[in-house]
């Protein structure tokens, strides 16, 4: 089940906060419910200011992952590759994991830990440099990245001049609000976001243990593939949907602990 913010604060982060002081601020909204089974209204159908109140909210989610604008490389059915924003990903999509040397470069998304399109989160904003290449990564503070020694390190502890896997050096660290909260899980447990090799896991649990505990989710996903059920209509995939709180079962309980 998706994590629900439990702490509310009216204090905004200090403008002089150091890079390691990643405090997300929760601004109450007229409605904080984001999980429904009904289709989400398009941009032109939404009331931009219901009841005359500001509906933009910044939520506190300890381990939320990436905004909807973060990009990934997705394989088309014909084998070609396209770059798409994370907001367009679906269960079953094959995305680049960054494992170029291990023969598992593309892996399928089998579940989402979070998939919230209309909330704003304060993300750790990393500017990176590799030779003549520049990149930027917005990621939640508790999300695990991979350093030059192939060790897991949370985004909130990174500092300027730290070096990540594949030679990316951090040149600037800040905090930037961005729309959307997305947490895709691949079968391999990692993916390439904005060209940066990252894990699919957070500091709530050691990635090795988390990957093992999610074996039930992967099994359900593989069963749906084996029996050739539709990824969009298969009722078994309800168990992999973080926005169905009425499905109280061991699988959703396990998911709440590791994502």
mmCIF file of C-alpha atoms in Angstrom:
data_model
loop_
_atom_site.group_PDB
_atom_site.id
_atom_site.type_symbol
_atom_site.label_atom_id
_atom_site.label_comp_id
_atom_site.label_asym_id
_atom_site.label_seq_id
_atom_site.Cartn_x
_atom_site.Cartn_y
_atom_site.Cartn_z
ATOM 1 C CA UNK A 1 0.000 0.000 0.000
ATOM 2 C CA UNK A 2 1.245 3.494 -0.703
ATOM 3 C CA UNK A 3 2.766 5.309 2.201
ATOM 4 C CA UNK A 4 0.479 7.990 3.613
ATOM 5 C CA UNK A 5 2.063 11.138 5.076
ATOM 6 C CA UNK A 6 1.596 11.179 8.813
ATOM 7 C CA UNK A 7 3.413 14.339 9.828
ATOM 8 C CA UNK A 8 2.240 17.867 9.102
ATOM 9 C CA UNK A 9 4.258 21.019 9.618
ATOM 10 C CA UNK A 10 3.614 24.688 8.946
ATOM 11 C CA UNK A 11 7.302 25.572 9.042
ATOM 12 C CA UNK A 12 9.105 26.033 5.754
ATOM 13 C CA UNK A 13 12.709 24.823 5.382
ATOM 14 C CA UNK A 14 15.324 27.380 6.344
ATOM 15 C CA UNK A 15 16.867 29.103 3.289
ATOM 16 C CA UNK A 16 20.282 28.570 4.842
ATOM 17 C CA UNK A 17 19.907 24.822 5.227
ATOM 18 C CA UNK A 18 22.964 22.814 4.346
ATOM 19 C CA UNK A 19 22.760 20.148 1.596
ATOM 20 C CA UNK A 20 22.385 17.369 4.162
ATOM 21 C CA UNK A 21 19.352 18.953 5.842
ATOM 22 C CA UNK A 22 16.724 17.438 3.590
ATOM 23 C CA UNK A 23 13.519 18.233 5.436
ATOM 24 C CA UNK A 24 10.377 17.802 3.322
ATOM 25 C CA UNK A 25 7.559 20.195 4.224
ATOM 26 C CA UNK A 26 3.924 19.150 4.176
ATOM 27 C CA UNK A 27 1.443 21.835 3.254
ATOM 28 C CA UNK A 28 -2.158 20.686 3.920
ATOM 29 C CA UNK A 29 -4.420 20.605 0.904
ATOM 30 C CA UNK A 30 -8.213 20.667 0.702
ATOM 31 C CA UNK A 31 -7.912 17.027 -0.345
ATOM 32 C CA UNK A 32 -4.866 14.838 0.159
ATOM 33 C CA UNK A 33 -6.404 11.681 -1.256
ATOM 34 C CA UNK A 34 -4.480 10.496 -4.292
ATOM 35 C CA UNK A 35 -5.461 6.836 -4.601
ATOM 36 C CA UNK A 36 -8.590 6.101 -6.572
ATOM 37 C CA UNK A 37 -9.712 3.443 -8.972
ATOM 38 C CA UNK A 38 -11.369 6.021 -11.212
ATOM 39 C CA UNK A 39 -9.560 7.504 -14.242
ATOM 40 C CA UNK A 40 -7.731 10.702 -13.385
ATOM 41 C CA UNK A 41 -9.123 13.803 -15.041
ATOM 42 C CA UNK A 42 -7.000 15.421 -17.697
ATOM 43 C CA UNK A 43 -5.333 18.804 -17.153
ATOM 44 C CA UNK A 44 -8.192 20.680 -18.828
ATOM 45 C CA UNK A 45 -10.846 18.938 -16.732
ATOM 46 C CA UNK A 46 -9.474 19.822 -13.324
ATOM 47 C CA UNK A 47 -10.561 22.854 -11.355
ATOM 48 C CA UNK A 48 -7.278 24.769 -10.915
ATOM 49 C CA UNK A 49 -8.491 26.389 -7.715
ATOM 50 C CA UNK A 50 -11.410 24.540 -6.087
ATOM 51 C CA UNK A 51 -13.207 26.539 -3.402
ATOM 52 C CA UNK A 52 -10.709 29.343 -3.919
ATOM 53 C CA UNK A 53 -7.896 27.469 -2.185
ATOM 54 C CA UNK A 54 -4.381 26.582 -3.276
ATOM 55 C CA UNK A 55 -4.253 22.902 -4.216
ATOM 56 C CA UNK A 56 -0.492 22.617 -4.693
ATOM 57 C CA UNK A 57 0.911 20.506 -1.876
ATOM 58 C CA UNK A 58 4.383 19.482 -0.870
ATOM 59 C CA UNK A 59 4.272 16.128 0.842
ATOM 60 C CA UNK A 60 6.639 14.392 3.197
ATOM 61 C CA UNK A 61 7.443 10.930 1.917
ATOM 62 C CA UNK A 62 10.600 9.471 3.379
ATOM 63 C CA UNK A 63 11.305 7.158 0.477
ATOM 64 C CA UNK A 64 9.379 8.245 -2.581
ATOM 65 C CA UNK A 65 11.943 8.062 -5.364
ATOM 66 C CA UNK A 66 11.544 10.204 -8.510
ATOM 67 C CA UNK A 67 9.366 12.946 -10.036
ATOM 68 C CA UNK A 68 7.263 12.312 -13.118
ATOM 69 C CA UNK A 69 9.669 14.297 -15.304
ATOM 70 C CA UNK A 70 12.618 11.948 -14.629
ATOM 71 C CA UNK A 71 13.539 10.143 -17.838
ATOM 72 C CA UNK A 72 14.210 6.488 -18.546
ATOM 73 C CA UNK A 73 15.031 4.510 -21.684
ATOM 74 C CA UNK A 74 12.177 2.206 -22.682
ATOM 75 C CA UNK A 75 12.325 -0.538 -25.280
ATOM 76 C CA UNK A 76 9.627 -0.510 -27.943
ATOM 77 C CA UNK A 77 8.031 -3.694 -29.254
ATOM 78 C CA UNK A 78 10.213 -3.542 -32.374
ATOM 79 C CA UNK A 79 13.360 -3.494 -30.218
ATOM 80 C CA UNK A 80 14.146 0.194 -30.696
ATOM 81 C CA UNK A 81 14.657 2.423 -27.661
ATOM 82 C CA UNK A 82 12.909 5.650 -26.718
ATOM 83 C CA UNK A 83 13.464 8.118 -23.889
ATOM 84 C CA UNK A 84 10.265 8.748 -21.931
ATOM 85 C CA UNK A 85 9.303 10.524 -18.681
ATOM 86 C CA UNK A 86 8.686 8.245 -15.731
ATOM 87 C CA UNK A 87 5.069 9.385 -15.582
ATOM 88 C CA UNK A 88 4.382 7.386 -18.769
ATOM 89 C CA UNK A 89 5.737 4.062 -17.519
ATOM 90 C CA UNK A 90 3.467 1.046 -17.112
ATOM 91 C CA UNK A 91 3.851 -2.360 -15.523
ATOM 92 C CA UNK A 92 5.426 -4.629 -18.121
ATOM 93 C CA UNK A 93 7.559 -1.937 -19.770
ATOM 94 C CA UNK A 94 11.172 -2.910 -20.417
ATOM 95 C CA UNK A 95 13.581 -0.201 -19.262
ATOM 96 C CA UNK A 96 17.324 0.257 -19.315
ATOM 97 C CA UNK A 97 18.857 -0.853 -16.008
ATOM 98 C CA UNK A 98 22.376 0.386 -16.697
ATOM 99 C CA UNK A 99 23.771 -3.166 -16.413
ATOM 100 C CA UNK A 100 25.687 -2.997 -19.676
ATOM 101 C CA UNK A 101 28.373 -5.453 -18.547
ATOM 102 C CA UNK A 102 26.101 -8.121 -17.081
ATOM 103 C CA UNK A 103 23.849 -8.971 -20.004
ATOM 104 C CA UNK A 104 20.697 -7.646 -18.298
ATOM 105 C CA UNK A 105 20.597 -4.198 -19.828
ATOM 106 C CA UNK A 106 16.790 -4.112 -20.121
ATOM 107 C CA UNK A 107 14.439 -5.376 -17.430
ATOM 108 C CA UNK A 108 10.664 -5.320 -16.995
ATOM 109 C CA UNK A 109 8.835 -3.151 -14.484
ATOM 110 C CA UNK A 110 6.798 -5.530 -12.340
ATOM 111 C CA UNK A 111 5.335 -3.107 -9.783
ATOM 112 C CA UNK A 112 5.247 0.465 -8.492
ATOM 113 C CA UNK A 113 5.970 1.360 -4.889
ATOM 114 C CA UNK A 114 4.488 4.834 -5.455
ATOM 115 C CA UNK A 115 2.673 6.234 -8.437
ATOM 116 C CA UNK A 116 1.208 9.626 -7.550
ATOM 117 C CA UNK A 117 0.891 12.156 -10.346
ATOM 118 C CA UNK A 118 -0.567 15.258 -8.690
ATOM 119 C CA UNK A 119 1.545 15.926 -5.607
ATOM 120 C CA UNK A 120 4.743 17.934 -5.278
ATOM 121 C CA UNK A 121 7.739 16.706 -3.306
ATOM 122 C CA UNK A 122 10.972 18.415 -2.297
ATOM 123 C CA UNK A 123 13.641 16.305 -4.004
ATOM 124 C CA UNK A 124 17.389 16.211 -3.534
ATOM 125 C CA UNK A 125 18.716 17.973 -6.637
ATOM 126 C CA UNK A 126 22.010 16.536 -7.868
ATOM 127 C CA UNK A 127 24.047 18.154 -10.649
ATOM 128 C CA UNK A 128 26.535 15.683 -12.145
ATOM 129 C CA UNK A 129 29.497 15.727 -14.514
ATOM 130 C CA UNK A 130 31.267 12.964 -16.425
ATOM 131 C CA UNK A 131 33.889 14.219 -18.856
ATOM 132 C CA UNK A 132 31.993 16.555 -21.162
ATOM 133 C CA UNK A 133 28.603 15.121 -20.167
ATOM 134 C CA UNK A 134 26.246 16.890 -17.777
ATOM 135 C CA UNK A 135 23.209 15.453 -16.026
ATOM 136 C CA UNK A 136 20.757 16.309 -13.292
ATOM 137 C CA UNK A 137 18.958 13.896 -10.997
ATOM 138 C CA UNK A 138 16.007 14.696 -8.721
ATOM 139 C CA UNK A 139 15.589 11.924 -6.170
ATOM 140 C CA UNK A 140 14.148 11.528 -2.682
ATOM 141 C CA UNK A 141 16.651 11.743 0.161
ATOM 142 C CA UNK A 142 16.163 8.166 1.341
ATOM 143 C CA UNK A 143 16.647 6.547 -2.050
ATOM 144 C CA UNK A 144 19.710 4.390 -2.643
ATOM 145 C CA UNK A 145 22.137 5.353 -5.395
ATOM 146 C CA UNK A 146 25.320 3.443 -6.253
ATOM 147 C CA UNK A 147 28.791 4.898 -5.645
ATOM 148 C CA UNK A 148 32.063 4.321 -7.478
ATOM 149 C CA UNK A 149 32.789 1.281 -5.305
ATOM 150 C CA UNK A 150 29.427 -0.278 -6.237
ATOM 151 C CA UNK A 151 28.177 0.364 -2.692
ATOM 152 C CA UNK A 152 24.703 1.675 -1.885
ATOM 153 C CA UNK A 153 24.491 5.243 -0.624
ATOM 154 C CA UNK A 154 21.403 7.356 0.131
ATOM 155 C CA UNK A 155 20.892 10.523 -1.896
ATOM 156 C CA UNK A 156 20.528 12.652 1.223
ATOM 157 C CA UNK A 157 24.091 11.905 2.360
ATOM 158 C CA UNK A 158 25.821 12.800 -0.926
ATOM 159 C CA UNK A 159 28.153 15.781 -1.117
ATOM 160 C CA UNK A 160 29.952 17.754 -3.801
ATOM 161 C CA UNK A 161 32.863 15.810 -5.368
ATOM 162 C CA UNK A 162 31.394 12.430 -4.426
ATOM 163 C CA UNK A 163 31.655 10.011 -7.340
ATOM 164 C CA UNK A 164 28.874 7.651 -8.321
ATOM 165 C CA UNK A 165 28.980 4.539 -10.447
ATOM 166 C CA UNK A 166 30.004 4.912 -14.102
ATOM 167 C CA UNK A 167 32.194 7.901 -13.200
ATOM 168 C CA UNK A 168 29.529 10.532 -12.511
ATOM 169 C CA UNK A 169 30.864 13.230 -10.147
ATOM 170 C CA UNK A 170 28.523 15.420 -8.115
ATOM 171 C CA UNK A 171 29.175 19.117 -8.712
ATOM 172 C CA UNK A 172 26.215 20.623 -6.876
ATOM 173 C CA UNK A 173 23.644 19.507 -4.290
ATOM 174 C CA UNK A 174 20.400 21.304 -3.526
ATOM 175 C CA UNK A 175 16.670 20.868 -2.939
ATOM 176 C CA UNK A 176 14.077 21.353 -5.686
ATOM 177 C CA UNK A 177 10.312 20.770 -5.622
ATOM 178 C CA UNK A 178 8.942 18.709 -8.503
ATOM 179 C CA UNK A 179 5.606 17.220 -9.516
ATOM 180 C CA UNK A 180 4.902 13.521 -9.146
ATOM 181 C CA UNK A 181 6.060 10.654 -6.943
ATOM 182 C CA UNK A 182 7.087 7.522 -8.844
ATOM 183 C CA UNK A 183 8.785 4.381 -7.602
ATOM 184 C CA UNK A 184 9.079 1.720 -10.320
ATOM 185 C CA UNK A 185 10.575 -1.667 -9.474
ATOM 186 C CA UNK A 186 12.390 -3.690 -12.130
ATOM 187 C CA UNK A 187 13.031 -7.419 -11.961
ATOM 188 C CA UNK A 188 16.772 -6.752 -11.565
ATOM 189 C CA UNK A 189 16.308 -4.148 -8.816
ATOM 190 C CA UNK A 190 17.909 -1.205 -10.613
ATOM 191 C CA UNK A 191 17.394 1.162 -13.531
ATOM 192 C CA UNK A 192 18.891 4.079 -15.437
ATOM 193 C CA UNK A 193 17.342 7.457 -14.572
ATOM 194 C CA UNK A 194 18.504 10.548 -16.480
ATOM 195 C CA UNK A 195 21.495 8.449 -17.519
ATOM 196 C CA UNK A 196 22.423 7.620 -13.912
ATOM 197 C CA UNK A 197 22.525 4.022 -12.674
ATOM 198 C CA UNK A 198 20.366 3.856 -9.515
ATOM 199 C CA UNK A 199 18.796 1.154 -7.372
ATOM 200 C CA UNK A 200 15.070 0.573 -6.943
ATOM 201 C CA UNK A 201 15.345 0.531 -3.154
ATOM 202 C CA UNK A 202 15.336 2.894 -0.199
ATOM 203 C CA UNK A 203 16.950 3.161 3.212
ATOM 204 C CA UNK A 204 13.952 1.518 4.891
ATOM 205 C CA UNK A 205 15.681 -1.800 4.283
ATOM 206 C CA UNK A 206 19.003 -3.109 2.969
ATOM 207 C CA UNK A 207 18.565 -3.518 -0.817
ATOM 208 C CA UNK A 208 19.715 -7.141 -0.733
ATOM 209 C CA UNK A 209 17.075 -8.049 1.842
ATOM 210 C CA UNK A 210 14.410 -5.952 0.111
ATOM 211 C CA UNK A 211 15.073 -7.656 -3.224
ATOM 212 C CA UNK A 212 14.721 -11.056 -1.580
ATOM 213 C CA UNK A 213 11.488 -10.127 0.202
ATOM 214 C CA UNK A 214 9.931 -8.952 -3.056
ATOM 215 C CA UNK A 215 10.198 -12.449 -4.514
ATOM 216 C CA UNK A 216 6.434 -12.869 -3.972
ATOM 217 C CA UNK A 217 5.689 -9.815 -6.094
ATOM 218 C CA UNK A 218 7.991 -11.071 -8.839
ATOM 219 C CA UNK A 219 6.391 -14.513 -8.707
ATOM 220 C CA UNK A 220 2.912 -13.034 -9.170
ATOM 221 C CA UNK A 221 4.170 -10.969 -12.078
ATOM 222 C CA UNK A 222 5.810 -13.986 -13.746
ATOM 223 C CA UNK A 223 2.636 -16.028 -13.275
ATOM 224 C CA UNK A 224 0.612 -13.387 -15.091
ATOM 225 C CA UNK A 225 3.138 -13.528 -17.919
ATOM 226 C CA UNK A 226 3.116 -17.338 -18.023
ATOM 227 C CA UNK A 227 -0.655 -17.486 -18.347
ATOM 228 C CA UNK A 228 -0.626 -14.630 -20.884
ATOM 229 C CA UNK A 229 -3.061 -12.452 -18.953
ATOM 230 C CA UNK A 230 -3.478 -8.834 -19.930
ATOM 231 C CA UNK A 231 -1.181 -6.603 -17.893
ATOM 232 C CA UNK A 232 -3.831 -3.887 -17.724
ATOM 233 C CA UNK A 233 -6.874 -6.009 -16.848
ATOM 234 C CA UNK A 234 -5.421 -8.952 -14.929
ATOM 235 C CA UNK A 235 -6.962 -9.017 -11.413
ATOM 236 C CA UNK A 236 -3.775 -10.563 -9.995
ATOM 237 C CA UNK A 237 -1.949 -7.317 -10.716
ATOM 238 C CA UNK A 238 -4.235 -5.556 -8.240
ATOM 239 C CA UNK A 239 -1.833 -6.898 -5.635
ATOM 240 C CA UNK A 240 0.947 -4.867 -7.255
ATOM 241 C CA UNK A 241 -1.111 -1.652 -7.265
ATOM 242 C CA UNK A 242 -0.118 0.649 -4.366
ATOM 243 C CA UNK A 243 -3.429 2.531 -4.557
ATOM 244 C CA UNK A 244 -5.796 -0.222 -3.419
ATOM 245 C CA UNK A 245 -5.899 0.042 0.394
ATOM 246 C CA UNK A 246 -8.897 -2.307 0.567
ATOM 247 C CA UNK A 247 -6.715 -5.215 -0.509
ATOM 248 C CA UNK A 248 -5.379 -6.114 2.910
ATOM 249 C CA UNK A 249 -3.213 -9.185 2.443
ATOM 250 C CA UNK A 250 0.332 -10.378 3.214
ATOM 251 C CA UNK A 251 1.631 -9.119 -0.120
ATOM 252 C CA UNK A 252 0.530 -5.520 0.389
ATOM 253 C CA UNK A 253 1.806 -5.664 3.960
ATOM 254 C CA UNK A 254 5.207 -6.838 2.696
ATOM 255 C CA UNK A 255 5.237 -4.068 0.124
ATOM 256 C CA UNK A 256 4.608 -1.426 2.797
ATOM 257 C CA UNK A 257 7.737 -2.563 4.609
ATOM 258 C CA UNK A 258 10.193 -2.519 1.716
ATOM 259 C CA UNK A 259 9.151 0.347 -0.546
#
